[in-house]
């Protein structure tokens, strides 16, 4: 009935550190050799997207099937793309323009529905899914909650405005997430636009496009005059091919909530991006703390559909309540099971509200204990560019073969919300040298459990990081 965390991890083929991290977030701090009860084990199993098989009604022994899809069940799936960039550089316009390249939209006669994501089908039949919420906040928030759905990031830079603060943030977020990026140099219809200048400026941020001898694809576009949209699509497809994106469509569905709300006429609705399996009407599911039975599936063209496979965004009706973005949807075998898991998840959420723990440091340490993790991510902010450079170069020197500091972003100025969201998504601490966090940033840091560390002596800073890397610091770091 009881199982150690390590044994459970082993059976699920997951990393022990990830289970410890999850348990910590649920308010159950344990070490890998500690025994957990059956309820907790079951919850973890479904949290990690695995199935539980009851040997028999009376048999309390729960067998967790190693739920990795066999190679031969995998089939190609459409890439999921997020668009990021500075405000007013044309993210929304580009999303609209790309949507217009869909070949089936017209014939379906449907009205465009904004459900949080949409899928375009090209003439050759290939498809691309775009997340319809531009910007890095949504991207990081999803990632911070473990719902890393994006495959490729398109960074939009207005050719007449160049690299701006949010462009840099977008680049940092993309790199921190290890996602391939494609640079779309937009507004090329404007006489003042200069694409070459953008390509050169990108070098400063370690983004080398192909024309500059690098590997990042770039394309000059105009959302307004629809210039080179087909070329942008082609580059996305090319990148997707390199990634060899696949999923098993023939299994109970799992997905992630992209957005959800209470609709006056229809009740709770949620847009789910299917990650694997096929979601069908009539399916019984758990989504976050809610559960339900799929009453209807509505696609991004407002059309009712019967099923949705991998990478397909679909609105679902028939949920008990409104889930949150990034909640995981899992199809289960029956309603009793759905209610059971949903109730347990709800209680965990309730618990989390009352005991909000600084998750980031614990996960940081558990990540450190894990041999697979060889990076110690940090965000660095300092009062002057000179100190930033000094700190960054010293930090880069303190690693060894086992672990290295990874600078997610660095810059001069106070600590802002966007620094915190970047740090949260990568479970990294923020180092402030002679600078502090603003009120909003502090608030988010507390909420998301991001550690803010202030220093005015570089030596102390390096000492702390060295110690943290050696796993010697207590949880108060
Ligand atoms: P966002 O804030 O990044 O989503 O940017 P928007 O899509 O809202 O665009 C900001 C402004 O730039 C709007 O007035 C758009 O009409 C304009 N815009 C966007 N793309 C282009 C383009 O390719 N050419 C021109 N001339 N204007 C554009």
Coordinates of C-alpha atoms and ligand atoms in Angstrom, one line a residue:
X1 CA 0.0 0.0 0.0
X2 CA 2.9 2.3 0.8
X3 CA 5.7 3.0 -1.5
X4 CA 8.9 5.1 -1.3
X5 CA 9.2 8.2 -3.4
X6 CA 12.2 6.7 -5.2
X7 CA 10.4 3.4 -5.9
X8 CA 7.4 5.3 -7.3
X9 CA 9.6 7.4 -9.4
X10 CA 11.3 4.3 -10.7
X11 CA 8.0 2.7 -11.6
X12 CA 6.8 5.8 -13.4
X13 CA 10.2 6.3 -15.1
X14 CA 10.2 9.9 -13.8
X15 CA 13.0 11.6 -11.9
X16 CA 12.9 11.3 -8.1
X17 CA 13.7 15.0 -7.8
X18 CA 10.6 15.9 -9.8
X19 CA 8.4 13.9 -7.5
X20 CA 10.0 15.4 -4.4
X21 CA 9.5 18.8 -5.9
X22 CA 5.8 18.1 -6.6
X23 CA 5.2 16.7 -3.1
X24 CA 6.9 19.8 -1.6
X25 CA 4.5 22.0 -3.6
X26 CA 1.6 20.0 -2.3
X27 CA 2.9 20.8 1.2
X28 CA 4.3 17.4 1.8
X29 CA 8.1 17.7 2.2
X30 CA 9.7 14.3 2.0
X31 CA 13.0 12.8 1.1
X32 CA 13.3 10.3 -1.7
X33 CA 13.5 7.3 0.7
X34 CA 10.5 8.2 2.7
X35 CA 7.3 6.2 2.3
X36 CA 4.1 8.0 1.1
X37 CA 0.6 6.8 1.4
X38 CA -1.5 5.3 -1.4
X39 CA -3.7 8.4 -1.9
X40 CA -0.7 10.6 -2.3
X41 CA 1.0 8.1 -4.6
X42 CA -2.1 7.9 -6.8
X43 CA -2.3 11.6 -7.0
X44 CA 1.3 11.9 -8.0
X45 CA 0.8 9.2 -10.6
X46 CA -2.0 11.1 -12.3
X47 CA -0.2 14.5 -11.8
X48 CA 2.6 13.1 -13.8
X49 CA 0.2 11.9 -16.5
X50 CA 0.4 8.2 -15.8
X51 CA -2.4 5.8 -15.4
X52 CA -3.3 3.7 -12.4
X53 CA -4.4 0.2 -12.8
X54 CA -6.4 -1.5 -10.0
X55 CA -5.5 -5.1 -9.9
X56 CA -9.0 -5.9 -8.6
X57 CA -11.7 -4.1 -6.7
X58 CA -10.5 -5.5 -3.4
X59 CA -6.9 -5.4 -4.1
X60 CA -5.5 -2.2 -2.6
X61 CA -2.2 -2.6 -4.4
X62 CA -2.0 0.0 -7.1
X63 CA 0.1 -0.7 -10.1
X64 CA 1.4 2.2 -12.0
X65 CA 1.9 1.4 -15.5
X66 CA 5.0 2.9 -17.0
X67 CA 3.1 5.1 -19.3
X68 CA 5.6 6.2 -21.9
X69 CA 4.2 5.8 -25.4
X70 CA 6.0 3.1 -27.4
X71 CA 7.9 4.4 -30.4
X72 CA 5.6 2.6 -32.8
X73 CA 2.6 4.4 -31.5
X74 CA 4.0 7.8 -32.2
X75 CA 2.8 9.8 -35.1
X76 CA 3.8 13.3 -36.3
X77 CA 1.9 16.2 -34.7
X78 CA 1.6 19.9 -35.6
X79 CA 4.1 22.3 -33.9
X80 CA 2.8 24.7 -31.2
X81 CA 4.0 28.2 -31.7
X82 CA 4.1 31.2 -29.4
X83 CA 4.6 34.8 -30.6
X84 CA 6.6 37.1 -28.4
X85 CA 8.1 40.6 -28.8
X86 CA 7.9 44.2 -27.8
X87 CA 4.6 46.0 -27.4
X88 CA 3.3 47.5 -30.7
X89 CA 5.7 45.5 -32.8
X90 CA 2.8 43.7 -34.3
X91 CA 2.3 40.4 -32.4
X92 CA -1.5 40.6 -32.6
X93 CA -1.5 41.8 -36.2
X94 CA 0.8 38.9 -37.2
X95 CA -1.3 36.4 -35.3
X96 CA -4.4 37.7 -37.2
X97 CA -2.5 37.6 -40.6
X98 CA -1.2 34.1 -40.0
X99 CA -4.7 33.0 -39.1
X100 CA -5.8 34.3 -42.5
X101 CA -3.5 31.8 -44.2
X102 CA -5.8 29.0 -43.2
X103 CA -7.2 27.2 -46.2
X104 CA -10.2 25.6 -44.5
X105 CA -11.5 28.6 -42.6
X106 CA -13.4 29.9 -45.6
X107 CA -15.0 26.7 -46.8
X108 CA -16.1 25.8 -43.2
X109 CA -18.0 29.0 -43.2
X110 CA -17.4 29.3 -39.5
X111 CA -16.9 32.5 -37.6
X112 CA -13.4 33.0 -36.1
X113 CA -13.6 32.2 -32.5
X114 CA -11.0 33.5 -30.1
X115 CA -10.5 30.5 -27.8
X116 CA -6.9 31.1 -26.8
X117 CA -5.2 29.1 -29.6
X118 CA -5.9 28.3 -33.2
X119 CA -4.7 25.9 -35.9
X120 CA -4.0 26.8 -39.5
X121 CA -4.0 24.3 -42.3
X122 CA -1.8 25.0 -45.3
X123 CA -2.4 24.1 -48.9
X124 CA -0.2 21.0 -48.5
X125 CA -2.4 19.8 -45.6
X126 CA 0.2 20.6 -43.0
X127 CA -0.9 22.3 -39.8
X128 CA 0.5 24.7 -37.2
X129 CA -1.1 25.6 -33.9
X130 CA -0.6 29.2 -32.6
X131 CA -1.2 30.2 -29.1
X132 CA -3.3 33.3 -29.3
X133 CA -2.1 35.0 -26.2
X134 CA 1.0 36.8 -27.3
X135 CA 3.7 37.9 -24.8
X136 CA 6.1 36.3 -22.4
X137 CA 3.9 36.6 -19.3
X138 CA 1.5 33.9 -20.5
X139 CA 4.5 31.8 -21.8
X140 CA 6.3 32.0 -18.5
X141 CA 3.2 31.5 -16.4
X142 CA 2.4 28.3 -18.2
X143 CA 6.0 27.1 -18.0
X144 CA 6.2 27.9 -14.3
X145 CA 3.2 25.7 -13.7
X146 CA 4.8 22.8 -15.7
X147 CA 2.6 23.3 -18.8
X148 CA 5.4 23.7 -21.3
X149 CA 3.3 23.5 -24.4
X150 CA 5.3 25.7 -26.8
X151 CA 7.5 24.0 -29.4
X152 CA 8.8 27.1 -31.3
X153 CA 8.9 30.8 -30.5
X154 CA 8.5 33.5 -33.1
X155 CA 10.1 36.7 -31.9
X156 CA 8.6 39.7 -33.6
X157 CA 10.8 42.8 -34.0
X158 CA 9.5 45.9 -35.7
X159 CA 11.9 46.8 -38.5
X160 CA 11.4 50.5 -37.8
X161 CA 11.9 50.3 -34.1
X162 CA 14.6 47.6 -33.5
X163 CA 15.4 45.7 -30.3
X164 CA 13.5 47.1 -27.4
X165 CA 13.3 46.0 -23.7
X166 CA 10.5 43.4 -24.2
X167 CA 12.4 42.0 -27.3
X168 CA 15.3 41.3 -24.9
X169 CA 12.9 39.7 -22.4
X170 CA 11.4 37.6 -25.1
X171 CA 14.8 36.4 -26.2
X172 CA 15.7 35.6 -22.5
X173 CA 12.5 33.7 -21.9
X174 CA 13.0 31.7 -25.1
X175 CA 16.6 30.8 -24.2
X176 CA 15.7 30.0 -20.6
X177 CA 13.1 27.6 -21.9
X178 CA 15.5 26.1 -24.5
X179 CA 13.1 26.7 -27.3
X180 CA 14.1 27.3 -30.9
X181 CA 13.3 30.8 -32.1
X182 CA 12.5 32.3 -35.4
X183 CA 12.9 36.1 -35.8
X184 CA 10.2 37.8 -37.7
X185 CA 11.3 41.3 -38.7
X186 CA 7.9 43.0 -39.1
X187 CA 6.6 46.2 -40.6
X188 CA 8.9 45.8 -43.6
X189 CA 6.2 47.7 -45.6
X190 CA 7.3 50.9 -43.8
X191 CA 10.0 52.9 -45.5
X192 CA 11.8 53.5 -42.2
X193 CA 12.3 49.7 -41.6
X194 CA 15.9 48.4 -41.7
X195 CA 16.1 44.6 -41.3
X196 CA 19.9 44.5 -41.5
X197 CA 20.1 46.8 -38.6
X198 CA 17.9 44.4 -36.6
X199 CA 20.0 41.4 -37.6
X200 CA 23.2 43.2 -36.4
X201 CA 21.6 44.4 -33.2
X202 CA 20.6 40.9 -32.3
X203 CA 24.2 39.8 -32.1
X204 CA 24.5 41.8 -28.9
X205 CA 22.0 39.4 -27.4
X206 CA 23.7 36.3 -28.7
X207 CA 21.1 35.8 -31.4
X208 CA 22.9 35.0 -34.6
X209 CA 20.6 34.7 -37.6
X210 CA 21.7 32.7 -40.6
X211 CA 22.7 35.8 -42.6
X212 CA 25.1 36.6 -39.8
X213 CA 26.6 33.2 -39.8
X214 CA 24.4 31.7 -37.1
X215 CA 21.6 29.2 -37.0
X216 CA 18.5 31.2 -36.1
X217 CA 16.1 31.6 -39.0
X218 CA 14.8 35.1 -39.7
X219 CA 12.3 36.4 -42.1
X220 CA 11.3 39.9 -43.2
X221 CA 7.5 40.2 -43.0
X222 CA 4.7 42.7 -42.9
X223 CA 1.5 41.8 -41.0
X224 CA -0.3 44.7 -42.7
X225 CA 0.7 44.0 -46.4
X226 CA 0.9 40.2 -45.7
X227 CA 4.5 40.2 -47.0
X228 CA 6.3 36.8 -46.7
X229 CA 3.8 35.1 -44.5
X230 CA 4.2 31.9 -46.5
X231 CA 8.0 32.2 -45.9
X232 CA 7.4 32.5 -42.2
X233 CA 5.1 29.4 -42.3
X234 CA 7.8 27.5 -44.2
X235 CA 10.4 28.4 -41.6
X236 CA 8.2 27.2 -38.8
X237 CA 7.6 24.0 -40.7
X238 CA 11.3 23.5 -41.3
X239 CA 12.0 24.1 -37.6
X240 CA 9.2 21.6 -36.7
X241 CA 10.7 19.0 -39.0
X242 CA 14.0 19.3 -37.2
X243 CA 12.3 18.9 -33.9
X244 CA 10.5 15.7 -35.1
X245 CA 7.4 16.3 -33.0
X246 CA 5.3 13.3 -32.4
X247 CA 2.6 12.0 -30.1
X248 CA 0.5 8.9 -29.7
X249 CA -3.1 9.8 -30.9
X250 CA -4.6 6.4 -29.9
X251 CA -4.9 6.6 -26.2
X252 CA -7.0 8.4 -23.6
X253 CA -6.4 12.1 -24.0
X254 CA -4.1 14.4 -21.9
X255 CA -4.0 18.1 -22.4
X256 CA -3.4 21.5 -20.9
X257 CA -5.8 24.3 -20.3
X258 CA -4.9 27.4 -22.4
X259 CA -7.7 29.5 -21.1
X260 CA -11.0 29.1 -19.3
X261 CA -14.0 31.1 -18.3
X262 CA -17.6 31.0 -17.2
X263 CA -19.8 31.5 -20.2
X264 CA -23.2 33.0 -19.5
X265 CA -25.1 30.6 -21.7
X266 CA -22.8 27.6 -21.8
X267 CA -21.4 27.4 -18.2
X268 CA -17.8 26.7 -17.6
X269 CA -15.7 26.4 -20.8
X270 CA -12.1 25.7 -21.2
X271 CA -9.8 25.6 -24.2
X272 CA -7.6 22.6 -24.0
X273 CA -4.6 21.9 -26.1
X274 CA -4.4 18.2 -26.5
X275 CA -0.9 16.9 -25.8
X276 CA -1.4 13.2 -26.6
X277 CA -4.3 10.9 -27.2
X278 CA -7.6 11.9 -28.7
X279 CA -10.2 13.7 -26.8
X280 CA -13.8 12.7 -27.7
X281 CA -17.3 13.8 -26.7
X282 CA -18.5 11.6 -23.9
X283 CA -15.0 11.3 -22.4
X284 CA -14.8 11.5 -18.6
X285 CA -12.0 13.7 -17.4
X286 CA -10.3 15.5 -14.5
X287 CA -9.0 19.0 -15.2
X288 CA -7.2 20.7 -12.3
X289 CA -9.5 20.5 -9.3
X290 CA -12.5 20.0 -11.6
X291 CA -14.0 17.1 -13.4
X292 CA -16.6 16.4 -16.0
X293 CA -17.8 14.6 -19.1
X294 CA -17.2 16.1 -22.5
X295 CA -20.6 17.4 -23.6
X296 CA -19.3 19.2 -26.7
X297 CA -16.1 20.0 -28.4
X298 CA -15.9 23.3 -30.3
X299 CA -13.0 24.1 -32.5
X300 CA -11.4 27.5 -33.2
X301 CA -13.8 28.1 -36.2
X302 CA -16.8 27.7 -33.9
X303 CA -17.6 24.3 -35.3
X304 CA -18.7 21.4 -33.2
X305 CA -16.3 18.5 -33.6
X306 CA -16.4 14.9 -32.3
X307 CA -12.8 14.5 -31.4
X308 CA -9.5 16.3 -31.1
X309 CA -6.0 14.8 -31.4
X310 CA -2.5 15.9 -30.5
X311 CA -1.7 19.6 -30.9
X312 CA -5.4 20.4 -31.6
X313 CA -6.8 23.3 -29.5
X314 CA -10.4 22.7 -28.6
X315 CA -13.0 24.3 -26.4
X316 CA -14.7 21.8 -24.1
X317 CA -18.1 22.0 -22.4
X318 CA -19.3 19.9 -19.5
X319 CA -16.8 20.8 -16.8
X320 CA -17.9 21.0 -13.1
X321 CA -16.3 24.4 -12.6
X322 CA -13.8 26.8 -14.2
X323 CA -10.3 25.4 -14.2
X324 CA -7.1 27.6 -14.4
X325 CA -4.8 28.1 -17.3
X326 CA -2.0 25.5 -17.3
X327 CA -4.2 22.9 -15.4
X328 CA -3.7 19.5 -16.8
X329 CA -6.6 17.6 -18.3
X330 CA -6.6 13.8 -18.0
X331 CA -9.2 11.4 -19.3
X332 CA -10.0 8.7 -16.8
X333 CA -12.0 5.5 -16.9
X334 CA -15.1 6.4 -14.9
X335 CA -16.9 9.2 -13.0
X336 CA -16.1 7.9 -9.6
X337 CA -12.4 8.0 -10.4
X338 CA -12.8 11.5 -11.9
X339 CA -14.5 12.8 -8.7
X340 CA -11.9 11.2 -6.5
X341 CA -8.9 12.7 -8.3
X342 CA -10.6 16.1 -8.6
X343 CA -11.5 16.2 -4.9
X344 CA -7.9 15.3 -4.0
X345 CA -6.5 18.0 -6.3
X346 CA -8.9 20.5 -4.8
X347 CA -7.8 19.7 -1.3
X348 CA -4.2 20.0 -2.4
X349 CA -4.9 23.4 -3.9
X350 CA -6.7 24.5 -0.7
X351 CA -3.7 23.3 1.3
X352 CA -1.3 25.2 -0.9
X353 CA -3.2 28.4 -0.3
X354 CA -2.8 28.1 3.4
X355 CA 0.8 26.9 3.4
X356 CA 2.4 28.8 0.6
X357 CA 5.9 27.6 0.6
X358 CA 8.9 29.0 -1.2
X359 CA 8.9 26.2 -3.8
X360 CA 11.6 27.6 -6.0
X361 CA 14.5 27.0 -3.6
X362 CA 13.5 23.5 -2.6
X363 CA 13.1 22.6 -6.3
X364 CA 16.4 24.3 -6.9
X365 CA 18.1 22.1 -4.3
X366 CA 16.4 19.0 -5.5
X367 CA 17.4 19.8 -9.0
X368 CA 20.9 20.2 -7.7
X369 CA 20.8 16.8 -6.1
X370 CA 19.9 15.3 -9.4
X371 CA 22.8 14.3 -11.5
X372 CA 21.0 15.2 -14.7
X373 CA 20.8 18.8 -13.7
X374 CA 24.1 20.6 -14.3
X375 CA 23.0 24.2 -14.3
X376 CA 22.4 26.7 -11.6
X377 CA 20.1 29.3 -13.1
X378 CA 20.2 32.9 -11.8
X379 CA 18.9 36.3 -12.9
X380 CA 21.3 39.1 -12.2
X381 CA 20.3 42.8 -11.7
X382 CA 22.8 45.5 -10.7
X383 CA 23.0 49.2 -10.4
X384 CA 25.3 49.8 -13.3
X385 CA 26.3 48.0 -16.5
X386 CA 29.9 47.8 -15.2
X387 CA 28.9 45.8 -12.1
X388 CA 26.6 43.6 -14.2
X389 CA 29.5 42.6 -16.4
X390 CA 31.8 42.0 -13.4
X391 CA 29.3 39.8 -11.7
X392 CA 28.4 37.8 -14.7
X393 CA 32.0 37.1 -15.6
X394 CA 32.8 36.1 -12.0
X395 CA 29.7 33.9 -11.9
X396 CA 30.7 32.2 -15.1
X397 CA 34.0 31.2 -13.6
X398 CA 32.8 29.5 -10.5
X399 CA 31.4 26.3 -12.0
X400 CA 33.1 22.9 -12.3
X401 CA 32.5 19.9 -14.4
X402 CA 29.3 18.9 -12.5
X403 CA 27.6 22.2 -12.3
X404 CA 27.7 25.6 -14.0
X405 CA 26.0 28.9 -13.3
X406 CA 23.5 29.7 -16.0
X407 CA 22.7 33.4 -16.4
X408 CA 19.1 33.5 -17.5
X409 CA 19.2 37.3 -17.9
X410 CA 21.3 40.2 -16.6
X411 CA 21.0 43.9 -16.8
X412 CA 21.2 47.2 -15.0
X413 CA 18.2 48.5 -13.1
X414 CA 15.8 47.5 -10.4
X415 CA 14.2 44.1 -10.2
X416 CA 10.9 44.1 -12.1
X417 CA 7.9 41.7 -12.6
X418 CA 9.4 40.4 -15.8
X419 CA 12.6 39.4 -14.0
X420 CA 10.5 37.6 -11.5
X421 CA 8.4 35.8 -14.1
X422 CA 11.5 34.7 -15.9
X423 CA 13.1 33.4 -12.7
X424 CA 9.9 31.7 -11.6
X425 CA 9.7 29.8 -14.9
X426 CA 13.2 28.4 -14.4
X427 CA 13.0 28.1 -10.6
X428 CA 16.0 30.5 -10.3
X429 CA 16.9 33.0 -7.6
X430 CA 17.3 36.7 -8.5
X431 CA 20.4 38.4 -7.4
X432 CA 20.2 42.1 -6.8
X433 CA 23.5 44.0 -6.5
X434 CA 22.9 47.5 -5.1
X435 CA 19.3 47.3 -6.4
X436 CA 16.0 46.2 -4.9
X437 CA 12.8 44.8 -6.3
X438 CA 9.8 47.0 -6.8
X439 CA 6.6 46.4 -4.9
X440 CA 4.9 44.5 -7.7
X441 CA 7.9 42.3 -8.3
X442 CA 8.1 41.6 -4.5
X443 CA 4.5 40.6 -4.5
X444 CA 4.9 38.2 -7.4
X445 CA 8.1 36.8 -6.0
X446 CA 6.3 36.0 -2.7
X447 CA 3.4 34.4 -4.6
X448 CA 5.6 32.3 -6.9
X449 CA 8.3 31.5 -4.3
X450 CA 11.1 33.2 -6.1
X451 CA 14.1 34.0 -3.9
X452 CA 15.3 37.6 -4.0
X453 CA 18.9 38.0 -2.7
X454 CA 20.4 41.4 -2.2
X455 CA 24.1 42.2 -2.1
X456 CA 26.4 45.2 -2.0
X457 CA 29.7 43.2 -1.9
X458 CA 30.5 41.0 -4.9
X459 CA 32.6 38.7 -2.8
X460 CA 29.6 37.9 -0.5
X461 CA 27.5 37.3 -3.6
X462 CA 29.9 34.8 -5.1
X463 CA 30.4 33.1 -1.8
X464 CA 26.7 32.5 -1.4
X465 CA 26.3 31.2 -4.9
X466 CA 29.3 28.9 -4.5
X467 CA 27.8 27.6 -1.3
X468 CA 24.4 27.2 -2.8
X469 CA 25.9 25.3 -5.7
X470 CA 27.6 23.0 -3.3
X471 CA 24.2 22.4 -1.8
X472 CA 25.5 23.7 1.6
X473 CA 23.0 26.5 2.2
X474 CA 19.9 26.0 4.2
X475 CA 16.4 26.7 2.9
X476 CA 16.6 30.3 3.9
X477 CA 18.9 31.2 1.0
Ligands
LIG1 P1 1.4 44.1 -30.5 O1 1.3 45.1 -29.4 O2 2.7 43.6 -30.6 O3 0.3 43.1 -30.5 O4 1.1 45.0 -31.8 P2 -0.2 45.2 -32.7 O5 -0.4 44.0 -33.6 O6 -1.3 45.7 -31.9 O7 0.4 46.4 -33.7 C1 0.7 47.6 -33.2 C2 0.5 48.6 -34.3 O8 1.4 48.4 -35.4 C3 -0.9 48.6 -34.9 O9 -1.3 49.9 -35.1 C4 -0.7 47.9 -36.2 O10 -1.7 48.2 -37.1 C5 0.7 48.2 -36.6 N1 1.3 47.2 -37.4 C6 1.4 45.9 -37.1 N2 2.1 45.2 -38.0 C7 2.4 46.1 -39.0 C8 3.0 46.1 -40.3 O11 3.5 45.0 -40.7 N3 3.1 47.2 -41.0 C9 2.7 48.4 -40.5 N4 2.8 49.5 -41.3 N5 2.0 48.5 -39.3 C10 1.9 47.4 -38.6

